[in-house]
Every structure is written in structure tokens, then in C-alpha cells.
Coordinates of C-alpha atoms and ligand atoms in Angstrom, one line a residue:
M22 CA -30.0 -0.9 9.2
K23 CA -28.0 -2.2 6.3
I24 CA -24.6 -0.8 5.3
A25 CA -23.1 -1.4 1.8
F26 CA -19.3 -1.1 1.7
I27 CA -18.0 -0.1 -1.8
Y28 CA -14.5 -0.6 -3.0
P29 CA -14.4 1.2 -6.4
R30 CA -12.4 -0.1 -9.4
F31 CA -9.0 1.4 -10.2
E32 CA -6.9 1.3 -13.3
K33 CA -4.4 -1.5 -13.0
L34 CA -0.8 -1.2 -14.3
I35 CA -1.6 -3.4 -17.3
E36 CA -4.6 -1.2 -18.3
S37 CA -2.3 1.9 -18.1
R38 CA 0.6 0.3 -19.9
I39 CA -0.8 -1.8 -22.7
E40 CA 2.7 -1.8 -24.2
L41 CA 3.9 -4.2 -21.5
K42 CA 1.1 -6.6 -22.2
E43 CA 1.9 -6.5 -25.9
S44 CA 5.5 -7.2 -25.2
G45 CA 4.5 -10.5 -23.6
I46 CA 5.0 -9.7 -19.9
S47 CA 2.5 -11.7 -17.8
K48 CA -0.1 -9.9 -15.7
K49 CA 1.2 -11.8 -12.7
N50 CA 4.7 -10.4 -13.4
L51 CA 3.2 -7.0 -13.1
G52 CA 1.7 -7.9 -9.7
D53 CA -1.8 -7.9 -11.2
F54 CA -3.4 -10.2 -8.7
S55 CA -7.0 -9.9 -7.6
M56 CA -6.5 -8.9 -4.0
P57 CA -9.1 -8.1 -1.4
P58 CA -9.3 -4.5 -0.2
A59 CA -6.9 -3.6 2.6
L60 CA -7.9 -3.6 6.3
G61 CA -10.3 -0.6 6.5
I62 CA -13.4 -2.4 5.3
P63 CA -13.0 -5.6 7.3
I64 CA -12.3 -3.5 10.4
M65 CA -15.4 -1.4 9.9
V66 CA -17.4 -4.6 9.4
A67 CA -16.0 -5.9 12.8
L68 CA -17.0 -2.6 14.4
T69 CA -20.5 -2.7 13.1
G70 CA -23.0 -3.9 15.7
S71 CA -24.8 -7.2 15.1
E72 CA -28.1 -5.4 14.9
H73 CA -26.9 -4.2 11.5
T74 CA -26.2 -6.1 8.3
T75 CA -23.4 -5.4 5.9
V76 CA -22.6 -6.2 2.3
L77 CA -19.4 -5.6 0.3
Y78 CA -19.1 -4.7 -3.4
D79 CA -15.5 -4.8 -4.7
E80 CA -15.8 -3.3 -8.1
N81 CA -12.5 -4.8 -9.1
I82 CA -14.0 -8.3 -9.1
E83 CA -17.7 -7.7 -9.5
P84 CA -20.3 -5.1 -10.5
I85 CA -21.9 -2.8 -7.9
N86 CA -25.6 -3.4 -7.4
Y87 CA -27.0 0.2 -7.4
D88 CA -30.4 -1.2 -6.5
D89 CA -29.2 -2.7 -3.2
D90 CA -31.6 -1.9 -0.4
A91 CA -28.8 -0.7 1.9
D92 CA -29.6 2.4 4.0
L93 CA -26.1 3.8 4.1
I94 CA -23.4 3.5 1.5
A95 CA -19.7 3.7 2.7
V96 CA -17.1 4.1 -0.1
S97 CA -13.4 3.5 0.8
F98 CA -10.8 4.6 -1.8
F99 CA -7.3 5.8 -2.5
T100 CA -6.2 8.2 -5.1
P101 CA -6.4 6.1 -8.3
Q102 CA -9.9 5.2 -7.4
A103 CA -11.1 8.7 -6.7
E104 CA -12.7 9.5 -10.1
Y105 CA -14.7 6.2 -10.1
A106 CA -15.6 6.8 -6.4
Y107 CA -17.1 10.1 -7.2
K108 CA -19.2 8.6 -10.0
V109 CA -20.3 5.8 -7.6
A110 CA -21.4 8.4 -5.0
Q111 CA -23.3 10.4 -7.6
R112 CA -25.2 7.3 -8.8
F113 CA -26.2 6.3 -5.3
R114 CA -27.2 9.9 -4.4
E115 CA -29.4 10.0 -7.4
K116 CA -31.2 7.1 -5.9
G117 CA -31.7 9.0 -2.7
K118 CA -29.0 7.2 -0.7
T119 CA -26.7 8.8 1.9
V120 CA -23.1 8.2 0.9
I121 CA -20.0 8.6 3.1
A122 CA -16.3 8.5 2.1
G123 CA -13.3 7.2 3.9
G124 CA -9.7 6.1 3.1
M125 CA -6.5 7.7 2.0
H126 CA -7.8 10.1 -0.8
P127 CA -10.9 11.6 0.8
S128 CA -8.9 12.0 4.1
L129 CA -6.4 14.2 2.3
M130 CA -8.7 15.9 -0.2
V131 CA -11.6 16.6 2.1
D132 CA -13.2 19.6 0.3
E133 CA -13.0 17.8 -3.0
A134 CA -14.7 14.7 -1.6
L135 CA -17.4 16.7 0.1
Q136 CA -18.6 17.8 -3.3
Y137 CA -19.7 14.2 -3.9
F138 CA -20.3 12.7 -0.5
D139 CA -22.7 13.6 2.4
A140 CA -19.9 13.0 5.0
V141 CA -16.1 12.3 5.0
C142 CA -14.2 10.3 7.6
I143 CA -10.8 12.0 7.8
G144 CA -8.0 9.5 8.7
E145 CA -8.7 6.6 11.0
V146 CA -12.3 5.4 11.2
E147 CA -12.3 3.2 14.3
A148 CA -12.9 5.9 16.9
V149 CA -15.7 7.5 14.9
W150 CA -17.5 4.7 13.1
N151 CA -20.2 4.0 15.7
Q152 CA -20.8 7.8 16.0
I153 CA -21.3 8.0 12.3
L154 CA -23.9 5.2 12.4
T155 CA -25.7 6.8 15.4
D156 CA -25.7 10.2 13.8
F157 CA -27.0 8.8 10.5
Q158 CA -29.8 7.0 12.3
N159 CA -30.7 10.2 14.2
N160 CA -30.7 12.2 10.9
N161 CA -27.8 14.2 12.4
L162 CA -24.9 13.2 10.1
Q163 CA -22.0 15.7 10.3
K164 CA -19.9 16.7 7.3
T165 CA -16.7 15.4 8.7
Y166 CA -15.5 13.0 11.4
Q167 CA -11.9 12.9 12.6
Q168 CA -10.2 11.2 15.6
L169 CA -7.0 9.4 16.0
V170 CA -7.1 6.0 17.8
E171 CA -5.2 6.5 21.1
N172 CA -4.8 2.8 21.9
L173 CA -4.4 0.5 18.8
D174 CA -5.4 -2.4 21.0
T175 CA -9.0 -1.1 21.0
I176 CA -9.2 -1.8 17.3
P177 CA -11.1 -5.1 16.7
F178 CA -9.6 -7.8 14.5
P179 CA -10.6 -7.3 10.9
D180 CA -13.6 -9.4 10.0
R181 CA -12.2 -11.2 6.9
A182 CA -15.4 -13.2 6.6
V183 CA -16.6 -10.3 4.5
F184 CA -14.3 -11.6 1.7
R185 CA -15.1 -15.2 2.1
S186 CA -18.1 -15.2 -0.2
K187 CA -15.8 -13.8 -2.9
D188 CA -14.2 -16.6 -4.9
K189 CA -12.6 -14.3 -7.4
Y190 CA -9.6 -13.3 -5.3
D191 CA -6.3 -15.1 -6.1
W192 CA -4.3 -13.7 -3.1
T193 CA -4.3 -15.5 0.2
A194 CA -1.6 -13.8 2.3
K195 CA -3.3 -12.0 5.2
L196 CA -2.4 -8.3 5.8
I197 CA -1.5 -7.6 9.4
Q198 CA -0.9 -4.1 10.7
V199 CA 1.2 -3.9 13.9
M200 CA 1.8 -0.1 14.1
R201 CA 0.6 3.2 12.7
G202 CA 2.1 6.6 12.0
C203 CA 5.7 7.6 11.1
A204 CA 8.1 10.1 12.6
Y205 CA 9.9 10.4 9.3
F206 CA 8.6 12.3 6.3
C207 CA 9.9 10.7 3.1
E208 CA 9.1 12.9 0.2
N209 CA 6.7 10.6 -1.6
C210 CA 5.0 9.0 1.4
I211 CA 1.5 9.5 2.5
I212 CA 1.7 7.7 5.9
P213 CA 2.6 10.6 8.2
S214 CA -0.1 12.8 6.7
E215 CA -2.7 10.0 7.0
F216 CA -1.7 8.4 10.3
G217 CA 0.2 11.1 12.1
K218 CA 3.9 11.7 12.9
N219 CA 4.2 9.6 16.0
F220 CA 4.7 5.9 16.1
R221 CA 1.9 4.0 17.7
F222 CA 2.1 0.2 18.3
R223 CA -0.3 -2.6 18.9
S224 CA 0.7 -4.8 21.9
V225 CA 2.5 -7.9 20.8
G226 CA 0.0 -10.0 22.7
K227 CA -2.8 -8.6 20.5
V228 CA -0.9 -9.3 17.3
I229 CA -0.3 -12.9 18.3
D230 CA -4.0 -13.3 19.2
E231 CA -4.9 -12.1 15.7
L232 CA -2.5 -14.7 14.2
N233 CA -4.2 -17.4 16.3
L234 CA -7.5 -16.7 14.6
Y235 CA -6.2 -18.6 11.5
P236 CA -4.0 -21.6 10.8
I237 CA -0.8 -20.0 12.0
S238 CA 1.3 -21.7 9.4
G239 CA -0.2 -19.4 6.7
D240 CA 1.2 -16.4 4.9
Y241 CA 1.1 -13.0 6.6
Y242 CA 2.2 -9.7 5.2
L243 CA 3.3 -7.3 7.9
I244 CA 2.3 -4.1 6.0
D245 CA 4.2 -1.6 8.1
D246 CA 7.5 -0.7 6.5
T247 CA 8.1 1.4 9.6
L248 CA 8.8 -1.8 11.5
S249 CA 12.2 -2.1 9.9
L250 CA 13.3 1.5 10.5
P251 CA 16.6 2.3 12.3
D252 CA 14.7 4.0 15.1
E253 CA 14.9 3.2 18.8
Q254 CA 11.2 2.8 19.4
C255 CA 10.7 0.6 16.3
E256 CA 13.8 -1.4 17.2
A257 CA 12.5 -2.2 20.7
Y258 CA 9.1 -3.1 19.4
R259 CA 10.3 -5.4 16.6
N260 CA 12.6 -7.2 18.9
E261 CA 9.7 -7.9 21.2
L262 CA 7.4 -8.8 18.3
F263 CA 9.8 -11.1 16.5
N264 CA 11.0 -12.8 19.7
A265 CA 7.3 -13.5 20.4
F266 CA 6.9 -15.0 16.9
A267 CA 9.9 -17.1 17.5
Q268 CA 8.3 -18.7 20.6
L269 CA 5.3 -19.9 18.6
E270 CA 5.2 -23.7 18.1
T271 CA 4.1 -23.4 14.5
K272 CA 5.8 -20.6 12.6
P273 CA 3.9 -18.2 10.3
R274 CA 5.5 -17.3 6.9
L275 CA 6.1 -13.6 7.2
F276 CA 6.6 -11.1 4.5
I277 CA 8.0 -7.8 5.7
S278 CA 9.1 -4.5 4.1
G279 CA 12.3 -2.6 4.5
S280 CA 15.0 -0.6 2.8
L281 CA 18.6 -1.0 1.8
N282 CA 19.9 0.3 5.2
M283 CA 18.5 -2.6 7.1
S284 CA 20.8 -4.3 9.6
C285 CA 22.9 -7.2 8.3
K286 CA 24.1 -8.2 11.8
P287 CA 24.0 -12.0 12.2
E288 CA 21.9 -11.7 15.4
F289 CA 19.3 -9.6 13.6
L290 CA 19.1 -12.0 10.7
T291 CA 18.8 -14.9 13.1
M292 CA 15.9 -13.1 14.9
L293 CA 14.1 -12.6 11.6
K294 CA 14.6 -16.2 10.5
N295 CA 13.5 -17.6 13.9
A296 CA 10.4 -15.4 13.7
G297 CA 9.4 -16.9 10.3
V298 CA 10.4 -14.1 8.0
V299 CA 10.8 -15.6 4.5
N300 CA 10.6 -12.6 2.2
L301 CA 11.7 -9.0 2.3
Y302 CA 10.0 -6.4 0.1
L303 CA 12.8 -3.9 -0.5
V304 CA 11.5 -0.4 -1.3
T305 CA 14.0 1.9 -3.0
G306 CA 14.0 5.4 -4.4
A307 CA 13.6 7.8 -1.4
D308 CA 15.9 6.5 1.3
P309 CA 19.5 7.8 1.5
Y310 CA 21.1 4.5 0.7
S311 CA 19.1 3.6 -2.4
I312 CA 19.4 7.2 -3.6
R313 CA 23.1 6.8 -3.7
A314 CA 23.1 3.2 -5.1
L315 CA 20.7 4.2 -7.9
Q316 CA 23.0 7.2 -8.7
G317 CA 25.7 4.6 -9.4
D318 CA 27.8 5.3 -6.2
K319 CA 29.9 2.2 -5.9
K320 CA 30.2 2.2 -2.1
F321 CA 26.4 2.1 -1.8
I322 CA 26.0 -0.4 -4.6
D323 CA 28.4 -2.7 -2.8
M324 CA 26.6 -2.2 0.5
G325 CA 23.3 -3.0 -1.1
L326 CA 24.6 -6.1 -2.9
N327 CA 26.1 -7.3 0.3
M328 CA 22.9 -6.7 2.2
I329 CA 20.8 -8.7 -0.3
E330 CA 23.3 -11.5 -0.4
T331 CA 23.4 -11.7 3.4
Y332 CA 19.6 -11.9 3.6
R333 CA 19.5 -14.6 0.8
N334 CA 22.1 -16.6 2.7
A335 CA 19.9 -16.4 5.8
G336 CA 17.0 -17.9 3.8
I337 CA 15.2 -14.6 3.2
E338 CA 14.4 -13.9 -0.4
V339 CA 14.3 -10.2 -1.5
Y340 CA 11.7 -8.7 -3.8
I341 CA 12.8 -5.2 -5.0
S342 CA 10.6 -2.2 -5.8
V343 CA 12.4 0.5 -7.7
G344 CA 11.2 4.1 -7.7
L345 CA 11.9 6.1 -10.9
G346 CA 11.6 9.8 -11.7
F347 CA 12.8 11.4 -8.4
D348 CA 14.6 14.8 -8.7
H349 CA 17.8 13.3 -7.5
Q350 CA 17.8 10.8 -10.5
K351 CA 19.3 11.4 -13.9
L352 CA 18.8 9.4 -17.2
S353 CA 21.4 6.9 -16.0
V354 CA 19.0 5.7 -13.3
F355 CA 17.3 3.1 -15.6
D356 CA 20.6 1.3 -16.5
N357 CA 21.8 1.7 -12.9
A358 CA 18.7 0.0 -11.6
L359 CA 18.8 -2.9 -14.1
D360 CA 22.5 -3.3 -13.4
F361 CA 22.0 -3.4 -9.7
I362 CA 19.2 -6.0 -9.9
Q363 CA 21.2 -8.2 -12.2
K364 CA 24.3 -8.1 -10.0
A365 CA 22.1 -8.8 -7.0
K366 CA 20.7 -11.9 -8.9
L367 CA 17.1 -10.9 -8.0
S368 CA 14.3 -12.8 -9.6
T369 CA 11.4 -10.6 -8.6
A370 CA 11.3 -6.9 -9.2
E371 CA 8.8 -4.1 -9.8
F372 CA 9.2 -0.6 -11.0
Y373 CA 7.1 2.4 -10.1
I374 CA 7.0 6.0 -11.4
L375 CA 7.2 8.6 -8.7
T376 CA 3.6 9.9 -8.1
P377 CA 2.8 13.1 -6.2
F378 CA 0.0 11.8 -4.0
P379 CA -2.0 14.6 -2.3
Q380 CA -0.3 16.2 0.8
T381 CA 3.0 14.4 0.4
R382 CA 6.2 16.5 0.3
V383 CA 6.6 16.1 -3.4
W384 CA 3.0 17.1 -4.0
H385 CA 3.6 20.4 -2.2
K386 CA 6.9 20.9 -3.9
F387 CA 5.7 20.1 -7.5
R388 CA 2.6 22.3 -7.0
S389 CA 4.8 25.2 -5.8
E390 CA 7.0 24.7 -8.9
N391 CA 4.1 24.4 -11.2
R392 CA 5.2 20.9 -12.2
I393 CA 2.0 18.9 -11.8
L394 CA 0.7 18.0 -15.3
H395 CA -2.9 17.1 -14.4
Y396 CA -5.2 15.9 -11.7
N397 CA -6.7 13.0 -13.6
W398 CA -6.7 10.8 -10.5
S399 CA -7.1 7.5 -12.3
K400 CA -3.6 8.0 -13.8
Y401 CA -2.1 8.4 -10.3
N402 CA -1.4 4.7 -10.1
T403 CA 2.5 4.9 -10.4
A404 CA 2.3 3.7 -14.1
N405 CA 1.9 7.2 -15.5
V406 CA 4.0 10.3 -15.5
V407 CA 1.8 13.0 -14.0
F408 CA 4.5 15.7 -13.3
K409 CA 7.4 17.3 -15.0
P410 CA 10.6 15.4 -14.1
K411 CA 13.7 17.4 -13.3
H412 CA 16.5 15.8 -15.2
M413 CA 14.6 14.1 -18.1
T414 CA 11.5 14.7 -20.2
E415 CA 8.2 13.0 -19.4
Q416 CA 8.6 10.7 -22.4
Q417 CA 12.2 9.7 -21.3
L418 CA 10.9 8.8 -17.8
L419 CA 8.1 6.7 -19.3
D420 CA 10.4 5.0 -21.8
G421 CA 12.9 4.3 -19.1
Y422 CA 10.2 2.8 -16.9
L423 CA 9.0 0.5 -19.7
K424 CA 12.5 -0.5 -20.5
C425 CA 13.1 -1.6 -16.9
W426 CA 10.0 -3.8 -16.9
N427 CA 10.7 -5.2 -20.4
E428 CA 14.4 -5.9 -19.9
F429 CA 14.0 -7.5 -16.5
Y430 CA 11.0 -9.7 -17.3
T431 CA 12.0 -10.8 -20.8
S432 CA 14.8 -12.8 -19.2
I433 CA 12.8 -14.2 -16.2
S434 CA 10.0 -16.7 -16.4
I435 CA 6.8 -16.3 -14.4
S436 CA 7.5 -19.3 -12.3
E437 CA 10.9 -18.1 -11.5
S438 CA 9.9 -14.6 -10.7
L439 CA 7.1 -15.8 -8.4
K440 CA 9.0 -18.5 -6.7
N441 CA 9.5 -16.3 -3.7
F442 CA 5.8 -16.5 -3.0
K443 CA 5.4 -20.2 -3.2
K444 CA 5.7 -22.5 -0.2
Ligands
SF4_2 S1 8.4 5.7 3.5 FE1 8.4 4.6 5.5 S2 9.9 5.8 6.7 FE2 9.4 7.1 5.0 S3 7.7 8.4 5.8 FE3 6.8 6.6 4.8 S4 6.4 5.1 6.4 FE4 7.9 6.7 7.2

């Protein structure tokens, strides 16, 4: 049997906000790299038995061959891709193909996805993928499949060879996932709905084995922002993980995510540094510390500035992502954000507009308050205002967002802003 994996196109920031392009900001400043899809597809390829063949069409870098002789079409997508994904499914079904859906959006909008697909995998695919293939071969495909993975160590290493034939990607850092689920429920986050409300961890040995598949000195992005949480379970795990990294003869270059309330204790910084951490992706907007800092609260601004300076002095560069449009923000948030970034002397920043992704807390809240403007999913890419903000108009939010990009990047060169990512 042959399986075609499809990753539909999605509207990038620069396509949504042509004003930024016209003002001279580089695509690369806007994070517009050609990156391979995340881990779902390479894990499914690894799970697929050698008696089958696979092919990947990533519509973001190449056209889809609708005449492919694949028996089964598997489409993986998140919300900004949903409209294209439904068109892709329709075209393949018109050709008599069976089409299944997986990924963030169909997992959370199952009934919608079932209008276009023969089956939907809800949530994690690993425990059900072989069942899907068997049912399809036996002409017994079910409408939905859903099962959490109990032991993350049973997940095979992603088969990244599926990307190797693609020479159009310009991003080489490998994504590594070390845990799933989150016991918190930040208002704009999809993780607890998608992966459950309990933390689950891979064993440290397995993570190290995965790193050993590649030249270990490469770049790795630990995609779990939960790893940095001030939570007992997360703390115990990250201590074990980073201490294991520190024992490696050759260090990886690690990119991690976190928030303004991360520890600044010298022993913590030493642990990160010894593990190979070189870059912190600092997400702001929803956590209690950045809420106060972006409201202009001096105490929290100073704490944030001190934190960034401490990390920089430890050799860890910080790349900030600023969330705009939250109900706790007023019109002053745009100047507050730019002021904070300037005082922190950050050379890399991105800005995103709050987006009510399906089944998040803000999604339910905005729907109950009749504040969702439309369900044009291609605009749910954090570069558009798709809801009625509380303390500003839609236009003021959009203008403030554009102002943040423009004012920050007109004073920073592309080489300076991307120096964090260069060896
Ligand atoms: S933003 Fe992070 S801490 Fe908050 S719910 Fe999502 S994964 Fe958990």
C-alpha cells in the first residue's frame, strides 16, 4: 500500500500583512523561513511498516500531485491550513481516494472535519496509526480514532528522511519533543485540549538516543515550553534532562522556550549553560509576570529586564514573542512592549495578535460573549484580528501590531536580528 502525506499550504504573515513587506521589513525578520512540518508526519512515517511506501507533499514548498497513485491520503493540519485542507480532501475524494485527517485543527473540530474527510484521528496518532492502516485495508475504516499514548517511550524516533529529498527548506534545527500535556490552562493555549491535562515525559535515555542519531553538535529546538514551568514534576525532569546533556562529550546547541518568571538562580543558569542552551524563546502575553510588565508595572518590568540581562550574561540570548490584544491589555500595550524590548536591548522580537484557536479558553469566552468576527480559518494565523478586542477597536489592535513590527525592525538589520541563530 502507498500512503501520501499532505501538509497543506497556509497563509504566512507576509501574505496577510503586505504592509510590512512594503515598509521594507525582510521576510526573514518576520520568521518567514521554509520549515519542514512538525513532528507528526515523520513519526507516522516511522510507524508505517516497511511493507508500505510513503510520499510527502508539503504544499508550502511544492505543488501536490493529485494524480499520485497513493491508496490512502493522510492530511495533517492546524487551524490556518484548514480551509486549504478541506479543498485538498475534496479534490482527492473526487478522484475516488480515501482521505483521513489528523493534527491540531481536526482534533478539535471533529464534526467540521468529518464533512470533508473519511476519518479523523483525534489527538495523538501513535497508538492508532497501525489500526487505521489495518482498518483501511480491511475496508473497515472507522469515522474517528482516539487514544492517548500512555508511555511516550513507545513512540518511534521521527523519520526525518522524509524531508531529505526536499531541498527547498532553509531551516535545519531539529525539533525535539521531550514531554506532552500541560496541567495549566493558559487562556490562549491549545496544548491541554490537544495533549491532555497531565504532564507526560519521555525517558531521558530515549531523548539522548534520539540526539545520537545526528551529529550531536547540531541545533535542536526543544519544543516544549512546559519544560521551563515552575512545577515540581517539570523541575525534576528538566534537572535530570539537562544534567544528562551536560554529561555529553559534544554539546548540542539547544533552543528552549520559557516565560518571564523563569528562575534566575546562578545554579539554574549554570545547569542550562552546561547543557548547551544558547537561546531562550521568551513567550509573553498570558503569564502573570508578562501581563503586569506589559501593563507598565515597574516592579515586573524591572524583574523582566533583570531576568533577560542575567540570561544574556550567562551566554543565553533571548528572543521575545509579544502577544497583543488580550483583554487585560489597553492601548498603552504597544508602547509598553516596544519600550520594554528597547530597555532589554533585545535584537530579535516577534509580535502576534491573540487568536482564539478552537477549544481554547478564549475561544469559549469570546463565543459566549459573541465577540468572534468570523471563522475564515486562513486568517487565524496570528497576523489578523478575528475577534472584538475589549479595550480597543479592531483597527487599533491591527495598527498597534503593525507599529510594533515596523518600529522594532526599522532600527535593526537582518544580520543583527538573526545573529542569535548563527553559530
Ligand atoms: S502556554 Fe504553556 S503553560 Fe500555558 S497551558 Fe500552554 S503549554 Fe501549558
